[in-house]
Amino acid sequence: MAELHIIGQIIGASGFPEKTLFCKWGIHTGEAWRLLSGLKEGQTQVDSPQIGDIAYWSHPIDLHYATKGLQGWPKIHLEVWHQDSFGRCQLYGYGFLGDDFDEKEGGRETEKQSEILLTAARHLNSAQFTCSCVIQRIMQHVYRAVNIHTSI
Amino acid sequence: MEAPEDGEEDEREALKRHLRAERQKRKKRLLEQSSIQKSRDADDVKDVTSIQQYSADEGPSEKADDSVVLSKSRTGSQKGLTSRTQHTHHLDDFVKRRLEEKLKAARSKGESLQDKEASLEFPSRLHSLRDRDTVTRFDREADADRAGRRDSPPPLSTRVRFREAARQVGKGLPTAEEAFNFFTLNFDPDPPDVIETSSRRRQKQRKTTDEDEEHEDVDEDIQEENETQSEEAPLVQTQEDLFVIDQSPQDFLEIRKAEYVGYQKLLQLQSELLFTPSFRTVPTSIKLPENMKPRYLEDEGLYVGERPPVSLTNENILENRILKMEEGKKWFGDDGRIIALPNPIKESSTRPPLFHMEEALDPALQTVYRKAVKSKYANLYIAGAADPEGDYQLDVDVSGLIFSHHPLFSREHILGARLAQLYDQYLTRQRNNLTGHLTDKLNGLRNALRNMLESHSGLNPTQALQQRISEYNLEVRNTRHLRDSEQEKDRTLLKNIVKVWKEIKALREFQKFTNTPYKLYLRRENVDRVSDEQDYEDEILAEVVELEAETEEEYQNKLAEYKKRLEEWKLCRKKQKAKKKKQKKKKKGQAQDDTEGEDEEQDVSESEGPTDEPPPKPEPPERPDLGSIEQWVREKALRIRRKPGEAILIPELSASANITASELCPRAEKARREDVARRSLFTKILYNDKEVSRTDSRSLNTDFRVHFGQIFNLKIVNCPQSISLQVFEEIGSSCSLLAQVFLPVPEPSVVTGSVPLEEFEFSSNQRVMFDHEGVGSDVPLSFEADGSNKQSLLTSGKVSCCVSWGIGDDDVPLAPPISQQPGGVHSGKGHLDAVSYIGASGLYDMKKIGEWAKQSRLDPNDPKNASIMQLLKVASSGEVTAPEYFRLEHLQEEFNFVTDEELEKSGRFRLLKLRNQEVAEFRNYKFIPALEREVTDTVFQEYEKRLKEGEVIDTKEHLDSHRALVAKYLQKIRESVINRFLLAKHHYLLSDLVTEEEIPTIGGAGPGILGINLFKLAEPKRPLKPQRKERKKVTAQNLSDGDIKLLVNIIRAYDIPVRRLQSNKPGQTSHSALQGSIGLPDQIQVRPFVEVSFQRTVLQTATADGPNPCWNEELQLPFSAPNGDYSTASLQSVKDEVFINIFDEVVHETVMNDKNRGKSIQTHIEKRWLGSVKIPFSTIYSQSKIEGTFKVNTPAVLLGYSKEKSHFTNSGFDILRSLSEGTFITLFITVDPQLVPGESVREKFDTQEDERLLQASERFERDAAQRYPDRPCITTVIDLSGKTVFITRYIRPLSPPKELLDEFPNNPLEATPLVARFVSLIPSLPDQVSLSATCDLWSTCDQFLTLLAGDEEEHAVLLCNYFLSLGKKAWLIIGTAIPEGPTAYVLTLEQNLYLIWNPSSGQFYGQYDTFCPLQAVGCLVNADNVWFNIQQYTSPMRVSFDITKANLWKPFFSRTFSHPGLSSIQPEELVYRRTDRAAAAELQDRIERILKEKIMEWRPRQPTRWNRYCTTTLKQFLPKLELIRGQDVAEGHRHELQSLLGDYRISGFPLNLVFSEIRPIIEAVYSTGIHSVQASNVEFALAVYVHPYPNNVMSVWIYLASLVLT
């Protein structure tokens, strides 16, 4: 019974043809994972930066997972949308952060900021994302699991 | 070693020399290569080790040709042997030869290895070149680095020098000089220019790679060397840094700042620690065991599956990594590539097995067979059929039909048809010419066999040849049999044709007329007699020879069998005999005693003997009679074949015979012919079982052929399911269905014009009989003279027609796409198809499949056969264990730490989840234990209990089933509304999230530091004139328990009832008592104090004197939110109320006369309840402060007290006070710190209102808010379903319950207070409490009456509507009042006087009443319009209610925007339920019982005695009180009681309550504190009266009294 805390934030995005952006996000996990608390999907506010190129959202992510197995580590997907002056929304890019996202060290907190290249029809853009995972009591379980399987 | 012979010696020497020369040669070649290879490992190692390395170099070079070395040593040992043997020479020769052979082999092997390598390296080098290019292009730094590294390995020349040194070592002891040199000499590296030139040369070579292979070889090697070095270089170089400790011990003690490690540095550090495999191609030679040539299975003709696609880079990385591991090479296959499966998918799937035992299987899992139901509409229409281009056309060509039998056939017809049929058969056979084919084949086989035998005649036939010959023989035999049978068939057919023709002729002869036109000619074709006979004889001869051979072979086989068995038999026999002999011997021994029985014994033993013998003596097989064979063959030939020389008969059928005219025929025949002529036929075409068209009707000809020749073009929309033809026969006007013919739906490729007509047979089993010549159908008839051999014929025939797809104008077939075809196309899978071989049923037989697979020699590696091979593998492995399931993560189970159950069981996780879901019990659960064991089960108990009870309504709590239902309904509404508002609640404003301190303004009047505060510094301090400071608002999230205090400032009270003198004279009037009391100024009138209770905390003020006391005391009551949740939503839903009770402190002194001690005085302090004010917390929260003078809720009768009329004429208040009656208290209540009240939901709701109206209302409200921010203005409200509704729609005259009006049939005006009372008796429940959301929902009157709960607006609307129906002029006042805050009152105009009604209490006030709770008037609403107050003042006293004045009241609908005629949303009429008196009586009893229990419960230490007499008396008072609605209190009660009870000191009062549920009643009783009387001889009286009003509205009266005996 290991638990995983995912704490982080979606900082912002840049490099899109328009600056008025918002982001939809969601976290996907495998079968063995149970969400204990927190929202696993959401949407940021629309930021329309007056200065600079980065649309800042600073959207917090705080989830608490419990898992009974190691497969299906959480992955986050991001969609960057543009809202135009008429309030119409248009998908500008999307991306997936999989294995990097759960880069883990036993019992310690790892924090990393990664830039995801979001694939869009025409543009390659980036959204920034920080995340730190707190892995509780996972290592002993990992070791146990490993031991079991080596003994088999 | 012995001295060998000379010759030997020479030879050996020669051999040795030869070997050495060979070795030198090889060594030279291998030297570079191997040394380079070996030096690779030790390139960067210090110089000393390179000597060892050199010596190691020698080793492998020797080992490289270890076959040579081995053979040499063998020669040595052999030599030792041979020296002693005699025939040394011969042996030596032999050895020599062998050695030479071996050498040759080794040499060629070595050479071919080199060649191979060269050829192999070629592509790989190309790869590496490419890789290098990309690297240099992208990574300059790396390039430079590598360039440096390229120089780093010790140059070749240096190494050569080492080698020399080492060789000297190897030779023997070095000289002193050499030794000195060896240990001291500093081996300088070669001058760099050499390397440069060499590298330059290398590059040059690389450019001209294709020129010379040998060059390439060298080049390649060098290159490899470089690569491998560059891979390893960083690892070893950094090792130095790793292990050198350059910090002294002091450094460890030193305290330093945490070092920041930059990203680049971090990467560097990581690269030191981690091994990153290179992505360059690994040379094949490393991956393979030494001196192994790569072997390519594919080239050897084996099937190798296709490898899964992996990018080259990934493969290289993997290879490099694997090579670093121990036994890394085992991962590489013979071809030097990583072993890879062509298909990563498991061969057997992994679903858990489902047991098919009937009992064991869960019935839910039982498979139920359901017939496939074809969807009626799906796929019915062809896709794209709708558009004009996609039309499809089916052409049905009905050419005609021929009857093979018809009831109207005459006998001749039958024979004719038979003849025609036979002739047809003959023609088809002739066309196929099977006999000819088989004869040719037979001849061919015979020739082949003969050739084979001839070519191998000289040689001993091998096994394979024999096998083939026997196979051929078999084939010949089979073919011959086939040919014979075909020939026989031909012959019989011909005979039959002739026979039938003869019959026809006989029939015609007999009946003397001809019915059919058939005529058979037999054409004779003469043959050359001699050659024909020759052929015939040859054939017979050949057959005879073959048969002889066969029989001979058979005989031989049998003979062999016989011999074998004979042998066995003989063996047995022998044994038997031996046995017998033994027995005999034995017996002889015995016989001496017993000779007589010997013979007998022998007989027995002999008779026993044969029983032991298993086989009887086998019969030798008979020699076959070869002569009979020939005879047999000739007989057969005669039977099935034309006689030699006989002419070939070719039958020819023609229809040229003349049919006898009808006149010449007998009558029966004539009748038949007439019948035929009468008949006609037509066919219907049915498409998908629907008739689409029919052919013309054609009459039946005498030849029973009908020609239609019609083509029907069917434009179709539906998918073709079936096409059929129905053949109809018409006799006169009636027609009957003869038969139905189903036609296959053509494939899309079948197009009109390209297909021939096909014949489809049909038949009908209808029984038809005629009395004329016609034979009928299904009627037995015979052609024999004796009537035997009867047969019955059925109507049958053939339709010739064809179905095809039409062709469009542009030659496009008008056929639907192939996917539309139902049924699909089943194409054969060729000769390898297992199904066609063993049949479908054989598929279930694993053995059969296995046999078939063996026979057809399937390639087990071919993916096409994978499924079969897998099946076989599974089948052959014994029981069928292959699970037939599929799992996505089939290893999930194995890798789980815990099971699902354990995860579910975890209390901690459950707690976390519940908290996250905001389940009420856990909503603000603060700390969840980190450890599982710290979570106790008790945490969940309450929650589980609630879940269990969930739906059950506690009737005890509600005392009334209807109210329970209403509560449930309300709950539902609450949920739906909460859900509706959930979204809206998530819309935040900036101020919701960001708390920003305002920027200080300089000099301005802002709240900043530099504003007024600056002046304040200069201001003189005036402690006696305190000023209110603006408090800081606190947002809810920063709060916790104990932070919030409720501040209640009780200032003063007016007109508190005063005590009445205890008078024993019952006749004393109240007036005189009052007079008396005033007349005695020293007497204490009343000593009131105030007790405030809130959330179980009770505080009280000091006691003051007199009916107009002034306390001026501040009480602080702690506040705690439910579950410690201080969120806005939670605070809004706090239901607690603040009770402010006024008590009178009464001191009793009793004189105790103790004879021993003398007199003593005992003082009892008793508090008596005088009245109360209750203010809900939600009001305080939303108002943030409540300030003002409130009317105290005093009981109608206060026993022992009297209301003091104002006699203080000099008091300033008196004028105002005289206008109203009752007790008043001035209060100031607030919450500290100030809480931010929740804001109303900013959300636009659905609406059915006109957009223009909504805009106007928005504008109206905005304007109002701008000009008069503190005047409430409402134009639109939200109804219960969450829709925006214009407010005027709520106002509509509605008649009050009839019972109320009936009370005053004469004067409807009198009923007004009663109606108001009725409305006020409906329980009040603030929306915020009920809905826990900051929204104000307005329910309509019927909803309100059903729910029996609502806040002030609902009360006001109902009251207003009632007043309107009573014919009054009434308006809704939207304003603010105390203590409710923004609320709704009702305004009526009666006789030029405006009355303000408080709908919640039923009280009314004049416009100029000082104590009117209404403080401000915002707007007035009636059914037609909304008027906003734009006067200077808001207080009702100063407001003119004349709405016609536009400068005072701003109307919503004006001339510019007229009233659009909004219909009301109220019902036309309210339906009231009848008063249920029985229920009321029951309720009354229950309340009484509960209250009595409670009072006793509250007095746990004293006995509680009930005075029955008083109770009954009180009970009589209560209905009267209800009748007068608690007003106009008569003093009679007390007197009555007094007179009844005599010496009791009575204090008591009636309480009137609105009934909603029992809890508030108990609270109210408790708050009076009547139970707290301590006197020992106290008695209580309690009476309850429930007065029912229509629609379950109840008025509850509780009379409480305490009696103390004086």
PDB file of N, CA, C and O in Angstrom, chain B residues 207 270 285 298 354 384 402 533 572 631 763 796 820 848 884 963 981 992 1060 1104 1148 1342 1354 1393 1434 1565:
ATOM      1  N   LYS B 207      38.501   7.902 -47.894  1.00  0.00           N
ATOM      2  CA  LYS B 207      37.856   8.480 -49.065  1.00  0.00           C
ATOM      3  C   LYS B 207      37.902   7.528 -50.241  1.00  0.00           C
ATOM      4  O   LYS B 207      37.016   7.520 -51.083  1.00  0.00           O
ATOM      5  N   GLN B 270      26.437  13.268 -12.978  1.00  0.00           N
ATOM      6  CA  GLN B 270      25.635  12.074 -13.262  1.00  0.00           C
ATOM      7  C   GLN B 270      26.321  11.203 -14.287  1.00  0.00           C
ATOM      8  O   GLN B 270      26.347   9.989 -14.177  1.00  0.00           O
ATOM      9  N   SER B 285      32.268  -8.857 -34.748  1.00  0.00           N
ATOM     10  CA  SER B 285      33.259  -9.773 -34.183  1.00  0.00           C
ATOM     11  C   SER B 285      33.198  -9.788 -32.664  1.00  0.00           C
ATOM     12  O   SER B 285      33.482 -10.802 -32.023  1.00  0.00           O
ATOM     13  N   GLU B 298      18.889 -17.525 -42.626  1.00  0.00           N
ATOM     14  CA  GLU B 298      18.030 -17.213 -43.754  1.00  0.00           C
ATOM     15  C   GLU B 298      18.666 -17.691 -45.051  1.00  0.00           C
ATOM     16  O   GLU B 298      18.000 -18.215 -45.931  1.00  0.00           O
ATOM     17  N   LEU B 354     -12.867 -20.789 -17.581  1.00  0.00           N
ATOM     18  CA  LEU B 354     -14.263 -20.778 -17.178  1.00  0.00           C
ATOM     19  C   LEU B 354     -14.695 -22.233 -17.154  1.00  0.00           C
ATOM     20  O   LEU B 354     -14.640 -22.922 -18.147  1.00  0.00           O
ATOM     21  N   GLY B 384     -25.226   4.973 -49.682  1.00  0.00           N
ATOM     22  CA  GLY B 384     -25.080   5.796 -50.880  1.00  0.00           C
ATOM     23  C   GLY B 384     -26.185   5.588 -51.896  1.00  0.00           C
ATOM     24  O   GLY B 384     -26.149   6.135 -52.982  1.00  0.00           O
ATOM     25  N   ILE B 402     -37.830 -25.183 -69.591  1.00  0.00           N
ATOM     26  CA  ILE B 402     -38.043 -26.476 -70.239  1.00  0.00           C
ATOM     27  C   ILE B 402     -38.511 -27.428 -69.154  1.00  0.00           C
ATOM     28  O   ILE B 402     -37.888 -27.488 -68.075  1.00  0.00           O
ATOM     29  N   GLU B 533      -6.878 -53.578 -83.520  1.00  0.00           N
ATOM     30  CA  GLU B 533      -6.679 -54.839 -82.825  1.00  0.00           C
ATOM     31  C   GLU B 533      -5.346 -54.855 -82.092  1.00  0.00           C
ATOM     32  O   GLU B 533      -5.235 -55.353 -80.974  1.00  0.00           O
ATOM     33  N   CYS B 572       7.880 -72.406 -31.770  1.00  0.00           N
ATOM     34  CA  CYS B 572       6.932 -72.798 -30.729  1.00  0.00           C
ATOM     35  C   CYS B 572       6.922 -74.314 -30.581  1.00  0.00           C
ATOM     36  O   CYS B 572       6.944 -74.854 -29.486  1.00  0.00           O
ATOM     37  N   GLN B 631      -7.393 -64.175 -68.790  1.00  0.00           N
ATOM     38  CA  GLN B 631      -8.791 -64.436 -69.143  1.00  0.00           C
ATOM     39  C   GLN B 631      -9.706 -63.361 -68.541  1.00  0.00           C
ATOM     40  O   GLN B 631     -10.586 -62.807 -69.197  1.00  0.00           O
ATOM     41  N   SER B 763     -38.652 -28.278 -59.277  1.00  0.00           N
ATOM     42  CA  SER B 763     -39.591 -29.394 -59.307  1.00  0.00           C
ATOM     43  C   SER B 763     -40.716 -29.115 -58.325  1.00  0.00           C
ATOM     44  O   SER B 763     -40.582 -28.274 -57.428  1.00  0.00           O
ATOM     45  N   SER B 796     -41.121 -31.455 -63.076  1.00  0.00           N
ATOM     46  CA  SER B 796     -39.814 -30.829 -62.876  1.00  0.00           C
ATOM     47  C   SER B 796     -39.385 -30.175 -64.166  1.00  0.00           C
ATOM     48  O   SER B 796     -39.975 -30.418 -65.230  1.00  0.00           O
ATOM     49  N   GLN B 820     -20.991  -4.628 -49.125  1.00  0.00           N
ATOM     50  CA  GLN B 820     -22.430  -4.660 -48.935  1.00  0.00           C
ATOM     51  C   GLN B 820     -23.001  -6.046 -49.124  1.00  0.00           C
ATOM     52  O   GLN B 820     -24.142  -6.298 -48.779  1.00  0.00           O
ATOM     53  N   LYS B 848      -6.278 -35.727 -36.237  1.00  0.00           N
ATOM     54  CA  LYS B 848      -6.400 -35.594 -37.687  1.00  0.00           C
ATOM     55  C   LYS B 848      -5.618 -34.394 -38.184  1.00  0.00           C
ATOM     56  O   LYS B 848      -4.921 -34.454 -39.186  1.00  0.00           O
ATOM     57  N   GLU B 884      -8.092 -19.353 -22.847  1.00  0.00           N
ATOM     58  CA  GLU B 884      -8.598 -18.600 -23.987  1.00  0.00           C
ATOM     59  C   GLU B 884      -9.046 -17.236 -23.546  1.00  0.00           C
ATOM     60  O   GLU B 884     -10.202 -16.866 -23.673  1.00  0.00           O
ATOM     61  N   ARG B 963     -45.188  16.505   7.931  1.00  0.00           N
ATOM     62  CA  ARG B 963     -44.003  17.339   8.050  1.00  0.00           C
ATOM     63  C   ARG B 963     -42.739  16.553   7.746  1.00  0.00           C
ATOM     64  O   ARG B 963     -41.762  17.072   7.208  1.00  0.00           O
ATOM     65  N   PHE B 981     -26.076  25.076  -7.859  1.00  0.00           N
ATOM     66  CA  PHE B 981     -25.229  26.206  -7.520  1.00  0.00           C
ATOM     67  C   PHE B 981     -23.768  25.840  -7.420  1.00  0.00           C
ATOM     68  O   PHE B 981     -22.933  26.699  -7.232  1.00  0.00           O
ATOM     69  N   ASP B 992     -11.780  37.250  -4.332  1.00  0.00           N
ATOM     70  CA  ASP B 992     -12.013  36.018  -3.593  1.00  0.00           C
ATOM     71  C   ASP B 992     -10.702  35.306  -3.296  1.00  0.00           C
ATOM     72  O   ASP B 992     -10.578  34.602  -2.295  1.00  0.00           O
ATOM     73  N   ARG B1060     -46.833  41.738  40.711  1.00  0.00           N
ATOM     74  CA  ARG B1060     -48.081  42.074  41.345  1.00  0.00           C
ATOM     75  C   ARG B1060     -47.994  41.619  42.793  1.00  0.00           C
ATOM     76  O   ARG B1060     -47.409  40.583  43.086  1.00  0.00           O
ATOM     77  N   ALA B1104     -30.803  44.515  37.518  1.00  0.00           N
ATOM     78  CA  ALA B1104     -31.107  45.939  37.638  1.00  0.00           C
ATOM     79  C   ALA B1104     -32.468  46.086  38.327  1.00  0.00           C
ATOM     80  O   ALA B1104     -33.152  45.110  38.576  1.00  0.00           O
ATOM     81  N   HIS B1148     -36.899  35.151  47.996  1.00  0.00           N
ATOM     82  CA  HIS B1148     -37.837  34.736  49.031  1.00  0.00           C
ATOM     83  C   HIS B1148     -37.081  34.571  50.322  1.00  0.00           C
ATOM     84  O   HIS B1148     -35.998  33.995  50.327  1.00  0.00           O
ATOM     85  N   ASP B1342     -48.459  28.105  -3.479  1.00  0.00           N
ATOM     86  CA  ASP B1342     -48.838  26.711  -3.285  1.00  0.00           C
ATOM     87  C   ASP B1342     -47.653  25.884  -2.828  1.00  0.00           C
ATOM     88  O   ASP B1342     -47.771  24.992  -1.985  1.00  0.00           O
ATOM     89  N   GLU B1354     -41.712  34.712   1.318  1.00  0.00           N
ATOM     90  CA  GLU B1354     -42.854  33.845   1.036  1.00  0.00           C
ATOM     91  C   GLU B1354     -44.052  34.242   1.900  1.00  0.00           C
ATOM     92  O   GLU B1354     -45.181  34.312   1.422  1.00  0.00           O
ATOM     93  N   LEU B1393     -55.050  55.274   5.753  1.00  0.00           N
ATOM     94  CA  LEU B1393     -53.950  54.980   6.665  1.00  0.00           C
ATOM     95  C   LEU B1393     -53.137  53.826   6.097  1.00  0.00           C
ATOM     96  O   LEU B1393     -53.683  52.828   5.666  1.00  0.00           O
ATOM     97  N   THR B1434     -35.592  56.866   3.985  1.00  0.00           N
ATOM     98  CA  THR B1434     -36.071  55.515   3.785  1.00  0.00           C
ATOM     99  C   THR B1434     -36.976  55.060   4.917  1.00  0.00           C
ATOM    100  O   THR B1434     -37.715  54.096   4.779  1.00  0.00           O
ATOM    101  N   VAL B1565     -39.145  26.003  25.810  1.00  0.00           N
ATOM    102  CA  VAL B1565     -39.536  25.718  27.196  1.00  0.00           C
ATOM    103  C   VAL B1565     -38.307  25.770  28.102  1.00  0.00           C
ATOM    104  O   VAL B1565     -38.328  26.319  29.204  1.00  0.00           O
TER     105      VAL B1565
END
